[in-house]
Short mmCIF file of C-alpha atoms and ligand atoms in Angstrom, two decimals:
data_model
loop_
_atom_site.label_atom_id
_atom_site.label_comp_id
_atom_site.label_asym_id
_atom_site.label_seq_id
_atom_site.Cartn_x
_atom_site.Cartn_y
_atom_site.Cartn_z
CA MET U 1 -17.93 -5.65 -8.68
CA ALA U 2 -20.70 -3.51 -10.01
CA GLU U 3 -22.48 -2.38 -6.68
CA LEU U 4 -18.81 -0.89 -5.65
CA ASN U 5 -18.63 0.98 -8.57
CA GLN U 6 -21.82 2.52 -8.37
CA SER U 7 -20.99 3.03 -4.28
CA LYS U 8 -19.69 6.66 -2.65
CA LEU U 9 -15.90 5.82 -1.27
CA LEU U 10 -14.14 8.66 0.85
CA ILE U 11 -10.11 8.37 0.83
CA SER U 12 -8.61 9.82 3.84
CA ILE U 13 -5.25 11.79 4.44
CA ALA U 14 -4.23 12.91 7.94
CA THR U 15 -1.74 15.46 7.46
CA TYR U 16 0.69 16.50 9.93
CA ASN U 17 3.75 18.93 7.68
CA GLU U 18 3.14 17.06 4.44
CA HIS U 19 3.24 20.00 2.21
CA ASP U 20 5.92 18.88 0.05
CA ASN U 21 4.18 14.73 -0.46
CA LEU U 22 0.32 16.08 -0.36
CA ARG U 23 0.23 17.71 -4.09
CA PRO U 24 1.52 14.50 -5.55
CA LEU U 25 -0.39 12.42 -3.54
CA VAL U 26 -3.88 13.93 -4.71
CA GLU U 27 -2.83 13.99 -7.94
CA SER U 28 -1.55 9.98 -7.74
CA ILE U 29 -5.23 8.75 -5.57
CA LYS U 30 -7.00 10.65 -8.24
CA ASN U 31 -5.14 8.89 -11.43
CA PHE U 32 -5.82 5.23 -9.82
CA MET U 33 -9.12 5.62 -8.21
CA PRO U 34 -11.00 9.36 -9.98
CA GLN U 35 -14.25 8.54 -8.77
CA ALA U 36 -12.96 8.29 -5.01
CA HIS U 37 -13.80 11.34 -2.81
CA ILE U 38 -10.65 12.84 -0.96
CA LEU U 39 -10.72 14.38 2.34
CA ILE U 40 -7.39 16.00 3.81
CA VAL U 41 -7.51 16.48 7.95
CA ASP U 42 -4.81 18.43 8.89
CA ASP U 43 -3.50 19.64 12.54
CA ASN U 44 -2.73 22.91 11.63
CA SER U 45 1.14 21.93 10.21
CA PRO U 46 3.91 24.44 10.79
CA ASP U 47 4.85 23.60 7.27
CA GLY U 48 1.86 25.53 5.69
CA THR U 49 -0.39 21.53 4.49
CA GLY U 50 -3.32 23.13 5.61
CA LYS U 51 -3.76 26.25 3.26
CA LEU U 52 -2.13 23.97 0.17
CA ALA U 53 -4.97 21.14 1.45
CA ASP U 54 -7.45 24.79 0.89
CA VAL U 55 -6.22 25.29 -2.09
CA LEU U 56 -6.32 21.83 -3.37
CA THR U 57 -10.04 22.06 -2.65
CA GLN U 58 -10.53 25.66 -5.34
CA GLU U 59 -8.29 22.97 -7.47
CA LEU U 60 -10.50 19.95 -7.62
CA SER U 61 -14.01 18.87 -7.85
CA ASP U 62 -14.88 16.16 -4.86
CA LEU U 63 -11.60 17.39 -2.36
CA HIS U 64 -12.53 18.44 1.04
CA ALA U 65 -10.69 19.58 4.36
CA ILE U 66 -10.62 19.12 7.37
CA HIS U 67 -8.61 21.88 9.59
CA ARG U 68 -8.74 20.83 13.27
CA THR U 69 -6.26 23.93 16.17
CA GLY U 70 -3.26 21.97 16.74
CA LYS U 71 -1.13 18.53 16.42
CA LEU U 72 -4.07 16.15 17.74
CA GLY U 73 -2.98 12.98 17.12
CA LEU U 74 -3.23 10.31 13.87
CA GLY U 75 -6.24 8.19 15.81
CA THR U 76 -8.00 11.15 16.01
CA ALA U 77 -7.88 12.72 12.85
CA ILE U 78 -8.60 8.86 10.85
CA VAL U 79 -12.06 9.16 13.98
CA ALA U 80 -12.96 12.50 12.52
CA GLY U 81 -12.52 11.44 8.96
CA MET U 82 -14.84 8.40 9.97
CA LYS U 83 -17.40 10.72 10.90
CA PHE U 84 -17.09 12.64 8.11
CA ALA U 85 -17.70 9.68 5.87
CA ILE U 86 -20.50 8.55 8.26
CA ASN U 87 -22.34 12.06 8.26
CA ASN U 88 -21.79 12.23 4.52
CA GLU U 89 -23.48 8.71 3.54
CA PHE U 90 -20.12 7.36 2.07
CA ASP U 91 -20.49 3.62 1.50
CA TYR U 92 -17.12 2.75 2.58
CA PHE U 93 -13.87 4.81 3.87
CA MET U 94 -10.21 4.35 3.78
CA SER U 95 -7.39 5.81 4.79
CA ILE U 96 -4.21 6.12 3.36
CA ASP U 97 -0.64 7.64 5.14
CA ALA U 98 -0.04 11.19 3.08
CA ASP U 99 3.97 10.05 2.81
CA PHE U 100 3.92 7.68 -0.17
CA SER U 101 4.21 5.15 2.56
CA HIS U 102 1.12 3.91 1.22
CA HIS U 103 1.30 4.05 -2.63
CA PRO U 104 -2.15 4.65 -4.22
CA ARG U 105 -1.69 2.18 -6.92
CA TYR U 106 -2.85 0.19 -4.52
CA ILE U 107 -6.17 1.07 -4.05
CA PRO U 108 -8.20 0.21 -6.59
CA PRO U 109 -7.23 -4.01 -5.22
CA ILE U 110 -8.00 -2.90 -1.99
CA PHE U 111 -10.98 -2.11 -3.16
CA GLN U 112 -12.25 -4.58 -5.03
CA GLY U 113 -11.17 -6.87 -1.75
CA MET U 114 -14.41 -4.99 -0.47
CA ALA U 115 -17.10 -7.34 -2.28
CA GLU U 116 -16.58 -9.56 -0.33
CA LYS U 117 -15.16 -8.10 3.25
CA ASP U 118 -16.23 -5.87 5.35
CA VAL U 119 -12.41 -4.43 6.56
CA MET U 120 -9.64 -4.48 3.75
CA ILE U 121 -5.90 -4.28 5.26
CA GLY U 122 -2.90 -2.90 3.23
CA SER U 123 -0.93 -6.15 4.84
CA ARG U 124 3.18 -5.77 4.75
CA TYR U 125 3.12 -9.63 6.21
CA ILE U 126 1.05 -11.71 4.47
CA PRO U 127 2.81 -13.56 0.91
CA GLY U 128 3.81 -10.51 -1.61
CA GLY U 129 4.37 -7.64 1.67
CA GLY U 130 7.10 -6.28 2.55
CA THR U 131 9.29 -3.16 3.63
CA LYS U 132 11.42 -1.11 1.76
CA ASN U 133 13.78 1.37 2.96
CA TRP U 134 12.71 0.20 6.68
CA PRO U 135 15.45 0.33 9.97
CA PHE U 136 16.63 -2.91 11.35
CA SER U 137 14.45 -1.84 14.77
CA ARG U 138 11.80 -0.24 13.17
CA LYS U 139 11.39 -3.74 10.82
CA VAL U 140 11.56 -6.14 14.14
CA ILE U 141 9.02 -3.19 16.61
CA SER U 142 6.86 -3.85 14.23
CA THR U 143 6.75 -7.73 13.61
CA SER U 144 6.72 -8.06 17.51
CA VAL U 145 3.36 -5.50 17.81
CA ASN U 146 1.94 -8.28 15.39
CA TYR U 147 2.79 -11.04 17.68
CA LEU U 148 1.95 -9.56 20.89
CA VAL U 149 -1.51 -8.27 19.19
CA LYS U 150 -2.18 -11.79 17.60
CA LEU U 151 -1.68 -13.38 20.75
CA LEU U 152 -3.73 -10.69 22.94
CA PHE U 153 -6.62 -10.27 20.64
CA TRP U 154 -6.85 -13.31 18.37
CA MET U 155 -7.90 -11.81 15.63
CA PRO U 156 -7.97 -13.46 11.89
CA VAL U 157 -4.65 -11.02 10.31
CA ARG U 158 -0.99 -11.30 9.57
CA ASP U 159 -1.09 -6.78 9.67
CA ALA U 160 -3.04 -5.31 12.21
CA SER U 161 -0.53 -2.03 12.46
CA GLY U 162 -1.39 -1.04 9.67
CA GLY U 163 -2.68 2.25 8.46
CA PHE U 164 -3.65 1.95 4.30
CA ARG U 165 -7.07 0.16 4.44
CA CYS U 166 -10.37 0.31 3.76
CA TYR U 167 -14.03 0.29 5.85
CA ARG U 168 -17.14 -0.37 5.43
CA THR U 169 -19.23 2.15 6.92
CA SER U 170 -21.91 0.68 7.88
CA LYS U 171 -19.69 -1.56 10.12
CA LEU U 172 -18.32 1.75 11.48
CA LYS U 173 -21.61 3.31 12.50
CA GLU U 174 -21.93 0.03 14.93
CA VAL U 175 -18.50 1.61 16.98
CA ASP U 176 -18.56 3.69 19.89
CA PHE U 177 -16.49 6.55 18.82
CA ASP U 178 -16.36 7.87 22.38
CA ARG U 179 -14.79 4.26 23.44
CA VAL U 180 -11.49 4.62 21.77
CA TRP U 181 -9.34 4.69 24.23
CA SER U 182 -6.17 5.01 21.54
CA LYS U 183 -5.23 8.64 20.09
CA GLY U 184 -1.58 7.65 18.81
CA TYR U 185 0.21 3.90 17.21
CA SER U 186 -2.38 1.54 19.65
CA PHE U 187 -5.07 3.49 17.72
CA GLN U 188 -4.88 1.26 14.36
CA GLN U 189 -5.27 -2.13 15.89
CA GLU U 190 -8.08 -0.79 18.31
CA MET U 191 -9.88 0.32 15.88
CA LEU U 192 -9.77 -3.43 14.05
CA PHE U 193 -10.56 -4.78 17.22
CA ARG U 194 -13.62 -3.04 17.65
CA VAL U 195 -14.99 -3.41 14.42
CA TYR U 196 -13.79 -7.18 14.61
CA ARG U 197 -15.83 -7.67 17.51
CA CYS U 198 -18.95 -6.22 15.71
CA GLY U 199 -18.67 -9.22 13.32
CA SER U 200 -16.77 -7.90 11.05
CA LYS U 201 -15.33 -9.76 7.84
CA LEU U 202 -11.39 -9.11 7.79
CA GLY U 203 -9.29 -9.26 4.55
CA GLU U 204 -5.75 -8.58 3.08
CA TYR U 205 -3.98 -7.58 -0.05
CA PRO U 206 -0.34 -7.18 -0.28
CA ILE U 207 1.53 -4.22 -0.52
CA ILE U 208 4.85 -3.03 -0.51
CA PHE U 209 5.27 -0.31 2.32
CA GLU U 210 8.64 1.97 1.56
CA ASP U 211 9.89 4.68 3.29
CA ARG U 212 8.56 8.66 3.64
CA ARG U 213 9.42 10.20 0.38
CA ALA U 214 9.94 13.81 1.83
CA GLY U 215 9.45 15.38 5.06
CA SER U 216 11.15 14.27 8.73
CA SER U 217 10.52 11.10 10.36
CA LYS U 218 7.18 11.82 13.13
CA VAL U 219 8.57 8.52 15.00
CA ASN U 220 7.88 8.96 19.70
CA TRP U 221 9.21 5.71 20.95
CA LYS U 222 7.73 7.36 24.58
CA GLU U 223 4.77 7.38 22.48
CA ALA U 224 5.68 3.72 21.25
CA LEU U 225 6.24 2.09 24.95
CA ARG U 226 2.67 3.78 25.31
CA SER U 227 0.38 2.58 22.77
CA ILE U 228 1.94 -0.83 23.91
CA SER U 229 0.76 -1.00 27.62
CA LEU U 230 -2.25 0.29 25.90
CA LEU U 231 -2.71 -2.49 23.70
CA ILE U 232 -1.19 -5.12 26.42
CA TYR U 233 -3.86 -3.96 29.07
CA LEU U 234 -7.07 -3.40 26.34
CA GLY U 235 -6.42 -6.97 25.27
CA ILE U 236 -6.47 -8.36 28.54
CA MET U 237 -9.61 -6.54 29.72
CA SER U 238 -11.24 -7.67 27.05
CA ARG U 239 -11.02 -11.31 28.39
CA PHE U 240 -13.40 -9.68 31.23
CA LYS U 241 -15.37 -7.45 30.02
CA ARG U 242 -17.73 -7.31 26.87
CA ASN U 243 -18.52 -3.95 27.49
CA LEU U 244 -15.47 -2.16 27.48
N1 LIG C 1 -3.72 15.64 11.04
C1 LIG C 1 -2.32 14.76 11.89
N2 LIG C 1 -1.76 13.08 11.12
C2 LIG C 1 -0.86 13.31 11.54
C3 LIG C 1 -0.73 12.93 12.82
N3 LIG C 1 0.46 12.16 13.06
C4 LIG C 1 0.61 11.90 12.20
N4 LIG C 1 -0.01 12.38 10.92
C5 LIG C 1 -0.17 11.65 9.53
O1 LIG C 1 -0.36 10.67 9.39
C6 LIG C 1 0.30 9.69 8.57
C7 LIG C 1 1.41 8.35 9.52
O2 LIG C 1 2.17 9.28 10.35
P1 LIG C 1 4.04 9.23 9.64
O3 LIG C 1 4.55 10.14 10.62
O4 LIG C 1 4.03 8.56 7.92
O5 LIG C 1 3.99 7.68 10.29
P2 LIG C 1 5.08 6.76 10.71
O6 LIG C 1 5.09 6.67 8.84
O7 LIG C 1 5.05 5.54 11.35
O8 LIG C 1 6.95 7.76 10.99
P3 LIG C 1 7.06 7.90 9.91
O9 LIG C 1 6.71 7.83 8.45
O10 LIG C 1 8.68 7.44 9.71
O11 LIG C 1 7.29 10.00 9.88
C8 LIG C 1 0.62 11.11 7.75
O12 LIG C 1 0.39 11.46 7.11
C9 LIG C 1 1.49 11.93 8.91
O13 LIG C 1 1.09 12.97 8.31
C10 LIG C 1 -1.53 14.22 13.88
O14 LIG C 1 -1.23 14.13 14.78
N5 LIG C 1 -2.51 14.77 12.78
MG1 LIG C 2 5.37 7.26 7.23
#
């Protein structure tokens, strides 16, 4: 445990139109994990989230911001954060949504889990975990996608689609980011599969996922269908090809 306490953790927040959530989220993360550095990856949000990120970097030490030119997708925003963690010699990389669906109170126990694992997942589908205020349709789709992923990839986890995760950076270094196909929703499953193939030990910690606090939902059903097709293709190809 002493080793974990002395290590460097980067907590990365991808943002698109999260102005009203960002400041309270950053304050809450600092409250639960004062020693962590925070990175904001903003895609030129029309609501001024990027400008607020710059204000916060002036106010707080250990806070960094990456500004991209336009909405390039959550997957590529997380990869940008992972590359930042690698290039700046962080030992651990954690991703968290900006809308309080992933409550910062879970950061310490998820991080503690890294003492024995290479990836820790904030999990809705192990005992103690769950969802709150989620429409029935999203519950059904999320559960079905997780069954499908289990069938396709045989990974020893119950929640392969959640984005509240901590990775050991040394394992991320083994992943060839240029080979990652997903830019949208399937990114979480694909990245998990890629680190798992590198021999990572996966762990889960139960979380209650709450629907977003502020801002509007950006769910895109066309992208969801595209992601499911991509996962099916990747799962089948992975049986035949080592070099994906
Ligand atoms: N930088 C960046 N962040 C994004 C992009 N799309 C989504 N995000 C962020 O990624 C996180 C997850 O996206 P959400 O929109 O909350 O996705 P969701 O939880 O499936 O759906 P809702 O909460 O209903 O909108 C949030 O912090 C978003 O602001 C993007 O294209 N670029
Ligand atoms: Mg959300």
